[in-house]
Each structure stands twice: as C-alpha cells, then as structure tokens.
PDB file of C-alpha atoms in Angstrom:
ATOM      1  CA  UNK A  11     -12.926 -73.473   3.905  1.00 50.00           C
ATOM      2  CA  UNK A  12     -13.776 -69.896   3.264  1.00 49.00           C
ATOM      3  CA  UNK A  13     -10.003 -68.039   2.225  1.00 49.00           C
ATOM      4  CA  UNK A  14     -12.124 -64.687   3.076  1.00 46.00           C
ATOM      5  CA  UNK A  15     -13.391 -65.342   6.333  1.00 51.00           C
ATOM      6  CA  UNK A  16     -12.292 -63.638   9.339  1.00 49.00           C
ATOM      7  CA  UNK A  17     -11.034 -64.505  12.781  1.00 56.00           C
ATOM      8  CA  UNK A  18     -12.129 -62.907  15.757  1.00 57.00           C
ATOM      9  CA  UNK A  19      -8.500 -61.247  16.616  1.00 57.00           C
ATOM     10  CA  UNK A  20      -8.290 -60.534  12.907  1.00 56.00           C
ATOM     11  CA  UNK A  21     -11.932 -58.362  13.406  1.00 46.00           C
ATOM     12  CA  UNK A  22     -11.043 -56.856  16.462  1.00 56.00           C
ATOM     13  CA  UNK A  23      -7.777 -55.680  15.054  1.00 55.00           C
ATOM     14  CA  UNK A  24      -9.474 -54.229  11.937  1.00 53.00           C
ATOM     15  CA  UNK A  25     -12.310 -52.523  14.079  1.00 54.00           C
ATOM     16  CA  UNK A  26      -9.769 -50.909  16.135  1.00 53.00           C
ATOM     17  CA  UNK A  27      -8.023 -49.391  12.969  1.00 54.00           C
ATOM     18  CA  UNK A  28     -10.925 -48.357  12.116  1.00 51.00           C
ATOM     19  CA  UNK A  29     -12.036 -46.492  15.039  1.00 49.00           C
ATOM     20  CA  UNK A  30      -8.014 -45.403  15.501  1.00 47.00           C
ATOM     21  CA  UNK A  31      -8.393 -43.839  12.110  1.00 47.00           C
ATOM     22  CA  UNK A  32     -11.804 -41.732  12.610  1.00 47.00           C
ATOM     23  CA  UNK A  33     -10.138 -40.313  15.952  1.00 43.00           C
ATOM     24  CA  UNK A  34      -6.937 -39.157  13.900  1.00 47.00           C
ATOM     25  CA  UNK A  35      -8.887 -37.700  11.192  1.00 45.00           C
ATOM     26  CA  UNK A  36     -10.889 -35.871  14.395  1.00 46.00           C
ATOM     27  CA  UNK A  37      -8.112 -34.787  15.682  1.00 48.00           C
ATOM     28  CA  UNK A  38      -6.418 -33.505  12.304  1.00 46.00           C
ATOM     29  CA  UNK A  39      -9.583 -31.607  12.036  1.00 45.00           C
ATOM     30  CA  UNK A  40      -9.814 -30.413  15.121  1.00 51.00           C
ATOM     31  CA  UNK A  41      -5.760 -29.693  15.183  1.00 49.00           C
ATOM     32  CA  UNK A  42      -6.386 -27.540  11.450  1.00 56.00           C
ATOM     33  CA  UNK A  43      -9.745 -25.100  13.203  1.00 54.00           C
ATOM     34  CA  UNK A  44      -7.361 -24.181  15.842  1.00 65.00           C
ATOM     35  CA  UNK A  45      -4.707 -23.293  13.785  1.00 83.00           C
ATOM     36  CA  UNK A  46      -6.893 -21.531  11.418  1.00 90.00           C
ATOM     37  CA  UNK A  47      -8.410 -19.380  14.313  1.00 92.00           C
ATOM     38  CA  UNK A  48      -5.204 -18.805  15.601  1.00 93.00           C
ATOM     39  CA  UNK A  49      -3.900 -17.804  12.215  1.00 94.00           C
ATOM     40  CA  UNK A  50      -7.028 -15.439  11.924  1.00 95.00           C
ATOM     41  CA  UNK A  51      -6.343 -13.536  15.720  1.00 95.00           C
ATOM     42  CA  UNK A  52      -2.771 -13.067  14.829  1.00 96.00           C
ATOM     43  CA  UNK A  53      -3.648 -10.947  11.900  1.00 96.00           C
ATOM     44  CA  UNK A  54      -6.266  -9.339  13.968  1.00 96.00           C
ATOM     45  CA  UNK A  55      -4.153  -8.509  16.386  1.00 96.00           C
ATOM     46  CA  UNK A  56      -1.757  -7.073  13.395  1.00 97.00           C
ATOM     47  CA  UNK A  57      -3.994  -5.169  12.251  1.00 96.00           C
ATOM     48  CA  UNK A  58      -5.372  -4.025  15.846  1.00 96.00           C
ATOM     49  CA  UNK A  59      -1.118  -3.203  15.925  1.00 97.00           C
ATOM     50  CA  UNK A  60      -1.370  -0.787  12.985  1.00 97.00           C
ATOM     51  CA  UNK A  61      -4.495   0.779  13.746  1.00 97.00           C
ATOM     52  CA  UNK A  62      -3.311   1.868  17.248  1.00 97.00           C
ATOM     53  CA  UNK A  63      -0.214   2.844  15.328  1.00 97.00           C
ATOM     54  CA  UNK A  64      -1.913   5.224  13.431  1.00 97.00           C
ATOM     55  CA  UNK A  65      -4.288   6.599  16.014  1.00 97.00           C
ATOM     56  CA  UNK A  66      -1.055   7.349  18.234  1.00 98.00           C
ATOM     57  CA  UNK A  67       0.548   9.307  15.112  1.00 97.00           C
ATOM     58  CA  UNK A  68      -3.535  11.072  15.409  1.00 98.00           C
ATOM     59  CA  UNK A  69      -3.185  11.685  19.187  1.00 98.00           C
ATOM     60  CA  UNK A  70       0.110  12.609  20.111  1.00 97.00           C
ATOM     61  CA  UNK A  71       1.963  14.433  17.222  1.00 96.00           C
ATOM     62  CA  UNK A  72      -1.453  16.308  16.295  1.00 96.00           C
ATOM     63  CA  UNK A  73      -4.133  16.964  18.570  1.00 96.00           C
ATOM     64  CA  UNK A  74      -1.270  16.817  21.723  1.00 96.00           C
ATOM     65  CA  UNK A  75       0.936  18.983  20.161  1.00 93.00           C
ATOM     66  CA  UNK A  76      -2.179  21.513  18.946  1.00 93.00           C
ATOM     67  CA  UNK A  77      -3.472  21.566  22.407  1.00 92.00           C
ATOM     68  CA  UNK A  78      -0.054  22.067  23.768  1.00 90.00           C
ATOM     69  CA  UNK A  79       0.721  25.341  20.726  1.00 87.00           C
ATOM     70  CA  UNK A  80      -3.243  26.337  22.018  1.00 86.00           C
ATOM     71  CA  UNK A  81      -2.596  26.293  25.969  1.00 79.00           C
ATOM     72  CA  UNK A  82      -0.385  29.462  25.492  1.00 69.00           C
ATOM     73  CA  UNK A  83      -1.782  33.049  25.239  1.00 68.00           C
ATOM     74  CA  UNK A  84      -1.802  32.999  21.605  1.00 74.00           C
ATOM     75  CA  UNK A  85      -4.527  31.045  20.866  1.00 84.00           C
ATOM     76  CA  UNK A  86      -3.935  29.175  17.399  1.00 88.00           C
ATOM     77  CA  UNK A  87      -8.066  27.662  16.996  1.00 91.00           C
ATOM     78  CA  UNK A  88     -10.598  27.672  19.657  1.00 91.00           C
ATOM     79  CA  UNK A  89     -10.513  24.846  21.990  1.00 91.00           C
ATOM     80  CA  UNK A  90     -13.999  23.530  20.763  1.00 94.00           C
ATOM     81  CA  UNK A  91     -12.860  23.528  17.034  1.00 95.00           C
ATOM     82  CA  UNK A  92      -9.833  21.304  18.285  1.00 95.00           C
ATOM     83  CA  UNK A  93     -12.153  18.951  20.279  1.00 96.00           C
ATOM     84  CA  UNK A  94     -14.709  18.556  16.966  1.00 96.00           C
ATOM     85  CA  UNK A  95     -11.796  17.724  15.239  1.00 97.00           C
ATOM     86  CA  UNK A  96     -10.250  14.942  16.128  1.00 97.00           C
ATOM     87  CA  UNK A  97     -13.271  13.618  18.876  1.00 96.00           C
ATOM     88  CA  UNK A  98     -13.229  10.927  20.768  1.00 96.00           C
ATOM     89  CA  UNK A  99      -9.638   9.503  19.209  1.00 96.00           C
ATOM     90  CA  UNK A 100      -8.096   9.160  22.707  1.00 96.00           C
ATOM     91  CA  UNK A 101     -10.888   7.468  23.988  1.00 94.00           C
ATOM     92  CA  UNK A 102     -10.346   5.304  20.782  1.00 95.00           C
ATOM     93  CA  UNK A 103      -6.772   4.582  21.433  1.00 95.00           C
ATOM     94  CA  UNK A 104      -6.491   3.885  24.938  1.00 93.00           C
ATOM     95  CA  UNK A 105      -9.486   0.986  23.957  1.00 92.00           C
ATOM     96  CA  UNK A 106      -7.632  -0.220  21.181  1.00 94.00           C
ATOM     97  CA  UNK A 107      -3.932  -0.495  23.479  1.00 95.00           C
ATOM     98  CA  UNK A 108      -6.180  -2.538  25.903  1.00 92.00           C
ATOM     99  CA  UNK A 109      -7.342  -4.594  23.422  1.00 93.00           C
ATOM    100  CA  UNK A 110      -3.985  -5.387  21.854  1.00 95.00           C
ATOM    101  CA  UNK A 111      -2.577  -6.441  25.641  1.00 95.00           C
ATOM    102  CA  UNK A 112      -5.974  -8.646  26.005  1.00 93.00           C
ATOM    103  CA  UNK A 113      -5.495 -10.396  22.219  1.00 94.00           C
ATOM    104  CA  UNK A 114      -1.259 -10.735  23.198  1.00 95.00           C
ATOM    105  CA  UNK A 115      -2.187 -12.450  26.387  1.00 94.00           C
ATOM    106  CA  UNK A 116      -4.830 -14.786  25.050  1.00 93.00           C
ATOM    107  CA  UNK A 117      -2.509 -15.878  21.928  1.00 93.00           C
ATOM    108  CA  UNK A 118       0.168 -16.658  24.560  1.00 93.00           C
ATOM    109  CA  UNK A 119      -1.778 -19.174  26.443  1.00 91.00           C
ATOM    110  CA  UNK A 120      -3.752 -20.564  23.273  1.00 90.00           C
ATOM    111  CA  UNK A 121      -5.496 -23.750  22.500  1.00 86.00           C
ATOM    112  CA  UNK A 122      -8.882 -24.376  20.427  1.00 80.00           C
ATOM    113  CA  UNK A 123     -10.964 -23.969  23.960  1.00 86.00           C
ATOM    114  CA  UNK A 124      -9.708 -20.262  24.483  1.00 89.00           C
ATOM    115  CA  UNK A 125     -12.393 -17.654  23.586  1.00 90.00           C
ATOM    116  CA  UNK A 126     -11.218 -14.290  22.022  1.00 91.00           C
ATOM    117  CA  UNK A 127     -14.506 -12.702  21.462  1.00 89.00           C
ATOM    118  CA  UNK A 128     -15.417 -11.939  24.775  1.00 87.00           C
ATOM    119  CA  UNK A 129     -11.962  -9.612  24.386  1.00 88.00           C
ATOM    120  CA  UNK A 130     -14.427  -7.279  21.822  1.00 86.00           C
ATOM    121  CA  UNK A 131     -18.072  -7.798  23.905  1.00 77.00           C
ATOM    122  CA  UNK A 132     -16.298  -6.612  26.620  1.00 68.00           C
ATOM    123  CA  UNK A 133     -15.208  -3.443  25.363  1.00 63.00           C
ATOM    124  CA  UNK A 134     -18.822  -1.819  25.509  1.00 58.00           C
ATOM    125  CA  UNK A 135     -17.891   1.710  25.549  1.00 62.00           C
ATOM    126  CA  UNK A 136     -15.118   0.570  22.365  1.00 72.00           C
ATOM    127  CA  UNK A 137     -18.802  -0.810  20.664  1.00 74.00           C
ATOM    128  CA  UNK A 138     -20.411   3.098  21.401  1.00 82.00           C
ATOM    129  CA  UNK A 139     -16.903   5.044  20.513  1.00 88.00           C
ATOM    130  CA  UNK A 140     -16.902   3.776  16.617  1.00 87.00           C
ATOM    131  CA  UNK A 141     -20.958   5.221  16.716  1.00 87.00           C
ATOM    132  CA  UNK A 142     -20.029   7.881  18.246  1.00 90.00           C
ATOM    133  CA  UNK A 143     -16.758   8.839  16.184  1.00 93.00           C
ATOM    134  CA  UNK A 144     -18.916   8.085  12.655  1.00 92.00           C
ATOM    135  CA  UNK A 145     -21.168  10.550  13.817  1.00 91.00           C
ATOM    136  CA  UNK A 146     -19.116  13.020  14.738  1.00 93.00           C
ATOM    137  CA  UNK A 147     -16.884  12.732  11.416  1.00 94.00           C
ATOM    138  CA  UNK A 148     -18.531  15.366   8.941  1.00 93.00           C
ATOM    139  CA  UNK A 149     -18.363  17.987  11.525  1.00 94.00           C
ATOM    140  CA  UNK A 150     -14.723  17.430  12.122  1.00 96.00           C
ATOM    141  CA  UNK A 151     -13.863  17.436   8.297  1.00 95.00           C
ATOM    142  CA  UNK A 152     -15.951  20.650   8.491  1.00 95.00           C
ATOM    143  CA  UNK A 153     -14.038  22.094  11.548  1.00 96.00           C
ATOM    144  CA  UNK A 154     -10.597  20.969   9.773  1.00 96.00           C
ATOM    145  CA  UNK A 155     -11.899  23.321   6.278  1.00 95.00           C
ATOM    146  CA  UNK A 156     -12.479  26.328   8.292  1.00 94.00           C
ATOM    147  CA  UNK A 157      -9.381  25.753  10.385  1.00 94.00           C
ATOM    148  CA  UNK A 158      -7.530  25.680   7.351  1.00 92.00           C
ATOM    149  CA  UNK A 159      -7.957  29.319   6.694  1.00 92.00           C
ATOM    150  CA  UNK A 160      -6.233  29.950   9.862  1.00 92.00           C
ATOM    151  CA  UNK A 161      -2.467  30.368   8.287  1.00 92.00           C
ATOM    152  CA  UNK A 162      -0.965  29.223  12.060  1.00 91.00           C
ATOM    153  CA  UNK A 163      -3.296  26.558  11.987  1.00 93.00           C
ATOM    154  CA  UNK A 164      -1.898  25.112   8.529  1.00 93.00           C
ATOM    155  CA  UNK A 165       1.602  25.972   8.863  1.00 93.00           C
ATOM    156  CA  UNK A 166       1.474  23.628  11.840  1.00 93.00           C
ATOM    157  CA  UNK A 167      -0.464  20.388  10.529  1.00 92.00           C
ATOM    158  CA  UNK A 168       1.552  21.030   7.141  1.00 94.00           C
ATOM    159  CA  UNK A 169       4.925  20.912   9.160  1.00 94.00           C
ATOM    160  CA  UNK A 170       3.646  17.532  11.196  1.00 94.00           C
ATOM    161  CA  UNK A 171       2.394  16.340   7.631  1.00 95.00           C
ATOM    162  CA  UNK A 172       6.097  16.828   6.793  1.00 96.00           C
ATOM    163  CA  UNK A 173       7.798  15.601   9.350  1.00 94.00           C
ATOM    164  CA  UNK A 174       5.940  11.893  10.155  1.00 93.00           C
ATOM    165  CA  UNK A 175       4.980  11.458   6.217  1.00 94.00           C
ATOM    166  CA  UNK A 176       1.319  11.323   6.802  1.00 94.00           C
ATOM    167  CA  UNK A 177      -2.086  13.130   6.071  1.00 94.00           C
ATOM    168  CA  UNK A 178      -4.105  14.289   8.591  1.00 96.00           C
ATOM    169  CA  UNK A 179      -7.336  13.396   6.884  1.00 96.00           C
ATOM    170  CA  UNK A 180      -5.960  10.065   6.503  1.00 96.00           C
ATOM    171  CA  UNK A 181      -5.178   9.742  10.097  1.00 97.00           C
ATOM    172  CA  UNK A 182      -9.415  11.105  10.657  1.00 97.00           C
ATOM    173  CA  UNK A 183     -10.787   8.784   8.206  1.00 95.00           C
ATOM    174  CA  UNK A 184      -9.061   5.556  10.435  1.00 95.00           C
ATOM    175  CA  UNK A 185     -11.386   4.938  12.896  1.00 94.00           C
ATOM    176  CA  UNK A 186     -14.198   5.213  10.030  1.00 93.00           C
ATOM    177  CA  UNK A 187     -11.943   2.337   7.726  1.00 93.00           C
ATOM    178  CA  UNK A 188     -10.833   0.289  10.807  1.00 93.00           C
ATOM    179  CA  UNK A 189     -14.914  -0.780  11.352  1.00 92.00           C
ATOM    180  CA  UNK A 190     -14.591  -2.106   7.217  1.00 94.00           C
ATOM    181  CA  UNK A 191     -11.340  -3.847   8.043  1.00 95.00           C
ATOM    182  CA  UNK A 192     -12.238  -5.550  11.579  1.00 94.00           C
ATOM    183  CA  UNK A 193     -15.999  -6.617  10.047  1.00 95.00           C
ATOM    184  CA  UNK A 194     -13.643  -8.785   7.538  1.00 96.00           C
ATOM    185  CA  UNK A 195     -11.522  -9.898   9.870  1.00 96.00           C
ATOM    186  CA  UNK A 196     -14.073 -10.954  12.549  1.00 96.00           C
ATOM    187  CA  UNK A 197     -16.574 -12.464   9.613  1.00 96.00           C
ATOM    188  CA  UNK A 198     -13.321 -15.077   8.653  1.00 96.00           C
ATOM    189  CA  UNK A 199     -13.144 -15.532  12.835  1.00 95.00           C
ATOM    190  CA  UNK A 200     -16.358 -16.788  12.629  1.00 95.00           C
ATOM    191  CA  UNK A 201     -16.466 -18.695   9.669  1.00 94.00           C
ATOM    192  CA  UNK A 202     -13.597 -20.716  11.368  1.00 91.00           C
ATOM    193  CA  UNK A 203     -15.435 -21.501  14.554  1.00 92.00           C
ATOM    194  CA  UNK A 204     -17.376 -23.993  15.044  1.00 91.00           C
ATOM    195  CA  UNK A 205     -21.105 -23.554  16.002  1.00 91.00           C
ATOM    196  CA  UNK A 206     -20.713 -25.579  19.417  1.00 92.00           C
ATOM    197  CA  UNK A 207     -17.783 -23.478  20.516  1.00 92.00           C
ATOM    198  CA  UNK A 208     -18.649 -20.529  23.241  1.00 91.00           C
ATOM    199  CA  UNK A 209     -16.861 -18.170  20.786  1.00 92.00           C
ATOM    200  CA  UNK A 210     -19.862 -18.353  18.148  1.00 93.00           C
ATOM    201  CA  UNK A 211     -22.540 -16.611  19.860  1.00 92.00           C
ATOM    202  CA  UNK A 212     -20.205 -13.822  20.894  1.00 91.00           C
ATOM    203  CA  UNK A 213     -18.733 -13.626  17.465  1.00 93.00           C
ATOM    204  CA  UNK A 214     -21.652 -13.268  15.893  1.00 93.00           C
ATOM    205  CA  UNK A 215     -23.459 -10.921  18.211  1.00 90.00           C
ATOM    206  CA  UNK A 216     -19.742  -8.627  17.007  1.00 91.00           C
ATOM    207  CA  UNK A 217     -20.263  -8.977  13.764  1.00 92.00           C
ATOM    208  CA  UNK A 218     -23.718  -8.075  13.322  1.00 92.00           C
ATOM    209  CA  UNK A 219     -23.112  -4.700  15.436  1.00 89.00           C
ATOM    210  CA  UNK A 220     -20.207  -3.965  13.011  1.00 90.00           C
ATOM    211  CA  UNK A 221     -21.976  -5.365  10.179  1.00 92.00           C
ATOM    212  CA  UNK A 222     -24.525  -2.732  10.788  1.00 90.00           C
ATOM    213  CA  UNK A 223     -22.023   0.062  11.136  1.00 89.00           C
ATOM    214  CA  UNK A 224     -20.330  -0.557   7.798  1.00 91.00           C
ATOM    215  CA  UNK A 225     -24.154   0.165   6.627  1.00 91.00           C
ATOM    216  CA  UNK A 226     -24.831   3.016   8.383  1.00 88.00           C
ATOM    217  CA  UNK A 227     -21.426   4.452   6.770  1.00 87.00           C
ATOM    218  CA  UNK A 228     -22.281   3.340   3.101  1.00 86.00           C
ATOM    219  CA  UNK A 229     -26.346   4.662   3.533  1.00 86.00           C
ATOM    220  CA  UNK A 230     -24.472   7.828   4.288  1.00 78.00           C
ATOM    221  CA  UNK A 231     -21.617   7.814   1.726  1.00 69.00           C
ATOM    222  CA  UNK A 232     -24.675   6.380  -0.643  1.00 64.00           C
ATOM    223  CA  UNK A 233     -26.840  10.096   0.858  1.00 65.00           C
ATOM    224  CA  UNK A 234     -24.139  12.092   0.055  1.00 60.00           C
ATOM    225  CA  UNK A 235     -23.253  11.091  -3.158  1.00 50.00           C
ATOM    226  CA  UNK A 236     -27.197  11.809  -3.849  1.00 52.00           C
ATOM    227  CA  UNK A 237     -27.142  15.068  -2.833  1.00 52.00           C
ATOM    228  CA  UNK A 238     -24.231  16.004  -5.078  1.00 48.00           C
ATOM    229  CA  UNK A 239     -25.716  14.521  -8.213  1.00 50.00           C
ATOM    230  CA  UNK A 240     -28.956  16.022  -7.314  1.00 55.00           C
ATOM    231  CA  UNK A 241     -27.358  19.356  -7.074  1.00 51.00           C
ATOM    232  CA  UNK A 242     -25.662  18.961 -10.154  1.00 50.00           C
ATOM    233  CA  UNK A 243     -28.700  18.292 -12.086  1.00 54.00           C
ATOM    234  CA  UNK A 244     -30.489  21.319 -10.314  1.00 53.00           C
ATOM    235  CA  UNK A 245     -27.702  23.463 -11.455  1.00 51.00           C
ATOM    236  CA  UNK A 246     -27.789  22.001 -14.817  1.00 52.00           C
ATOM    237  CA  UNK A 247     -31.740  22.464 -15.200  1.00 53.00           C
ATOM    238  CA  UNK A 248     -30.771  26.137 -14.220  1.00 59.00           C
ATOM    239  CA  UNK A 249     -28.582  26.687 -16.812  1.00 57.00           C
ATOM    240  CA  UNK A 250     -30.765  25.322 -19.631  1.00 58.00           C
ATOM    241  CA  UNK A 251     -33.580  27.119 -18.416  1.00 61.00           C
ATOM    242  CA  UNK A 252     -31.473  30.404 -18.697  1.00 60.00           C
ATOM    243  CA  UNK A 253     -30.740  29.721 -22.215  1.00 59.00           C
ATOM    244  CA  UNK A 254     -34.274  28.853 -23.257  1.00 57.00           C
ATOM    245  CA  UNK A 255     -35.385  31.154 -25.948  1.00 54.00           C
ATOM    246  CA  UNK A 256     -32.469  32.791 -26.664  1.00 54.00           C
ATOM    247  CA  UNK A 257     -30.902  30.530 -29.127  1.00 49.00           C
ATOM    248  CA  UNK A 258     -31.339  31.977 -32.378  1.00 46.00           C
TER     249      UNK A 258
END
C-alpha cells in the first residue's frame, strides 16, 4: 500500500484550499489597489485643499480688496493693469472649490469601482484656465513691476503682505506650481490603477495634457534663461571689444 497516495475527499479538500487560497491572495490584492488609490485621492484632495487655500488668500484679500480701494474716485492702478495681474484666478478658484466638493463626495461613497478621473475630464474649461493663466503670467509679473512704482499701489500689497504673512508673487506663481504638483500626484493615481479599470484611459488622457504643460513651462523657463546668458555674453563681448587696443 502506497503511505502517499491520496483519497478522493483528501484531493477535493486540498484542491479547494488551493483555489480558497488564490481567491484570498486576489482579494488581498485587490483590497491593497483600493487602498492605495484611495490613499493617493486623499492627498490629492489635500493638496487640491491648500491650493484653493492659497488662491482664496490671491482673490479675496488682494485683487477684491484692490478692486474695491479702485472702485472709488481715486483711482489707485487702472482697471486693466489689475485684470493682467492676477487673470483668470477667480475663474481658477471657483473650478478648484468644485473640484474639492466632487473629490469629498466621491471619497465618501468609495470602493475600488468608483472613478475619480472623470472629476478632472470634466472640468474642460479648468483644462483651458491653467493654458490660459501660464500664458498670461509674464505680463502680469510685468504689470505687478510697473505697479510697483505706484507708492498707493505698494503701500497696499505691502500692508496685505503684512497682515496674512504671504507674498504676492508667491500667491501668482500658484497656479503655475499647482500643474508640477497635480502631474505628480495624478502620475502615482495612475500607476495604482489597473489597466482594465475605466479610470485608466481617463487618467492617462489627464496626465498627458498636464504632462505637456509642465513642458511648455520648462521650454519657457529653459527660453528665458537663454536669453539672459545670451545677453550676458553680448554685453561681455562689448566690453572686451571696448578695451581692445588700449591695453598698454
């Protein structure tokens, strides 16, 4: 009699086990994506939290209170200047506070089959506002320099400065570091979700777009940079050509 050989019940019970154990280690994997992507939106959503935070400090205790001093007789800075300035930030706001209630709701009611990136394809005009902020955002660091001659002008954003400990060319350059922080945050969204789910096409169509604005910024940063050196060098060149011949 062969000690190693196997009844039917004993098979049955060991195939079972078997197939028991493949469908808990399925469902411990399964159980460990959603809390990963769960972990991922609630730090996207913290984020979302600050960035709103900061654009509100941009909206209401600057460009509200400028276009309140500017409504009276006195004009401090032309209306224009005050709209090149600070540009489309409302618009940018009142996308990222409905954003924040979509993300809140979603996490409230979430399991692995909930999708959260229709919550950012959905925004369209949220998609054209960060294009259309970037390209506005020399011009209203240019409008801010000349606006800073204006002594009424800088006793004000000074004083606000003061009073909320911030800098108002931190608050402008937000919007432009918020596209850098989300493209991180949505890249690790993706990474965490699996190819099958509906979230992946959506996620990735996101991340390209803001993969492609975080290289539109650095070409320009890059451009700029260029320019300076480039100057530098012509300046330089200038110099030594003034001097050519007259060393003795």
């Amino acid at each position: 009699m062969n000690c190693f050989s196997l009844s039917n019940s004993d098979f049955e019970s060991s195939s079972y086990e078997s197939l028991s154990s493949e469908a808990n280690s399925e469902t411990e994997f399964e159980d460990t994506i959603t809390s990963t992507r769960l972990r991922v939106c609630k730090k996207i959503l913290k984020s979302e939290r600050d960035y709103a935070n900061s654009l509100d400090i941009l909206v209401r205790q600057f460009q509200n209170q400028l276009e309140k001093k500017n409504s009276n007789q006195n004009q401090i800075v032309r209306s224009q200047q005050i709209k090149a300035i600070f540009s489309n930030s409302k618009k940018l706001l009142s996308s990222s506070v409905e954003l924040i209630h979509t993300m809140e709701y979603k996490l409230l009611v979430w399991n692995n089959d909930i999708e959260i990136g229709d919550s950012f394809i959905s925004q369209k005009s949220n998609i054209k506002l960060y294009s259309q902020y970037f390209s506005q955002y020399e011009n209203a660091l240019y409008e801010l320099a000349k606006c800073e001659k204006n002594k009424p002008f800088s006793e004000f954003y000074k004083s606000q400065e003061r009073k909320f400990s911030t800098n108002l060319r931190d608050l402008l350059k937000t919007p432009i570091l918020e596209a850098f922080i989300k493209k991180d945050l949505i890249s690790e969204l993706f990474q965490c979700t699996k190819s099958k789910h509906k979230d992946h096409k959506i996620l990735s169509q996101y991340l390209n777009f803001l993969e492609e604005l975080v290289g539109t910024i650095q070409n320009k940063k890059q451009q700029k940079l260029n320019q300076i050196e480039n100057k530098q060098q012509s300046i330089l060149e200038n110099i030594q050509k003034r001097f050519v011949g007259k060393v003795v």
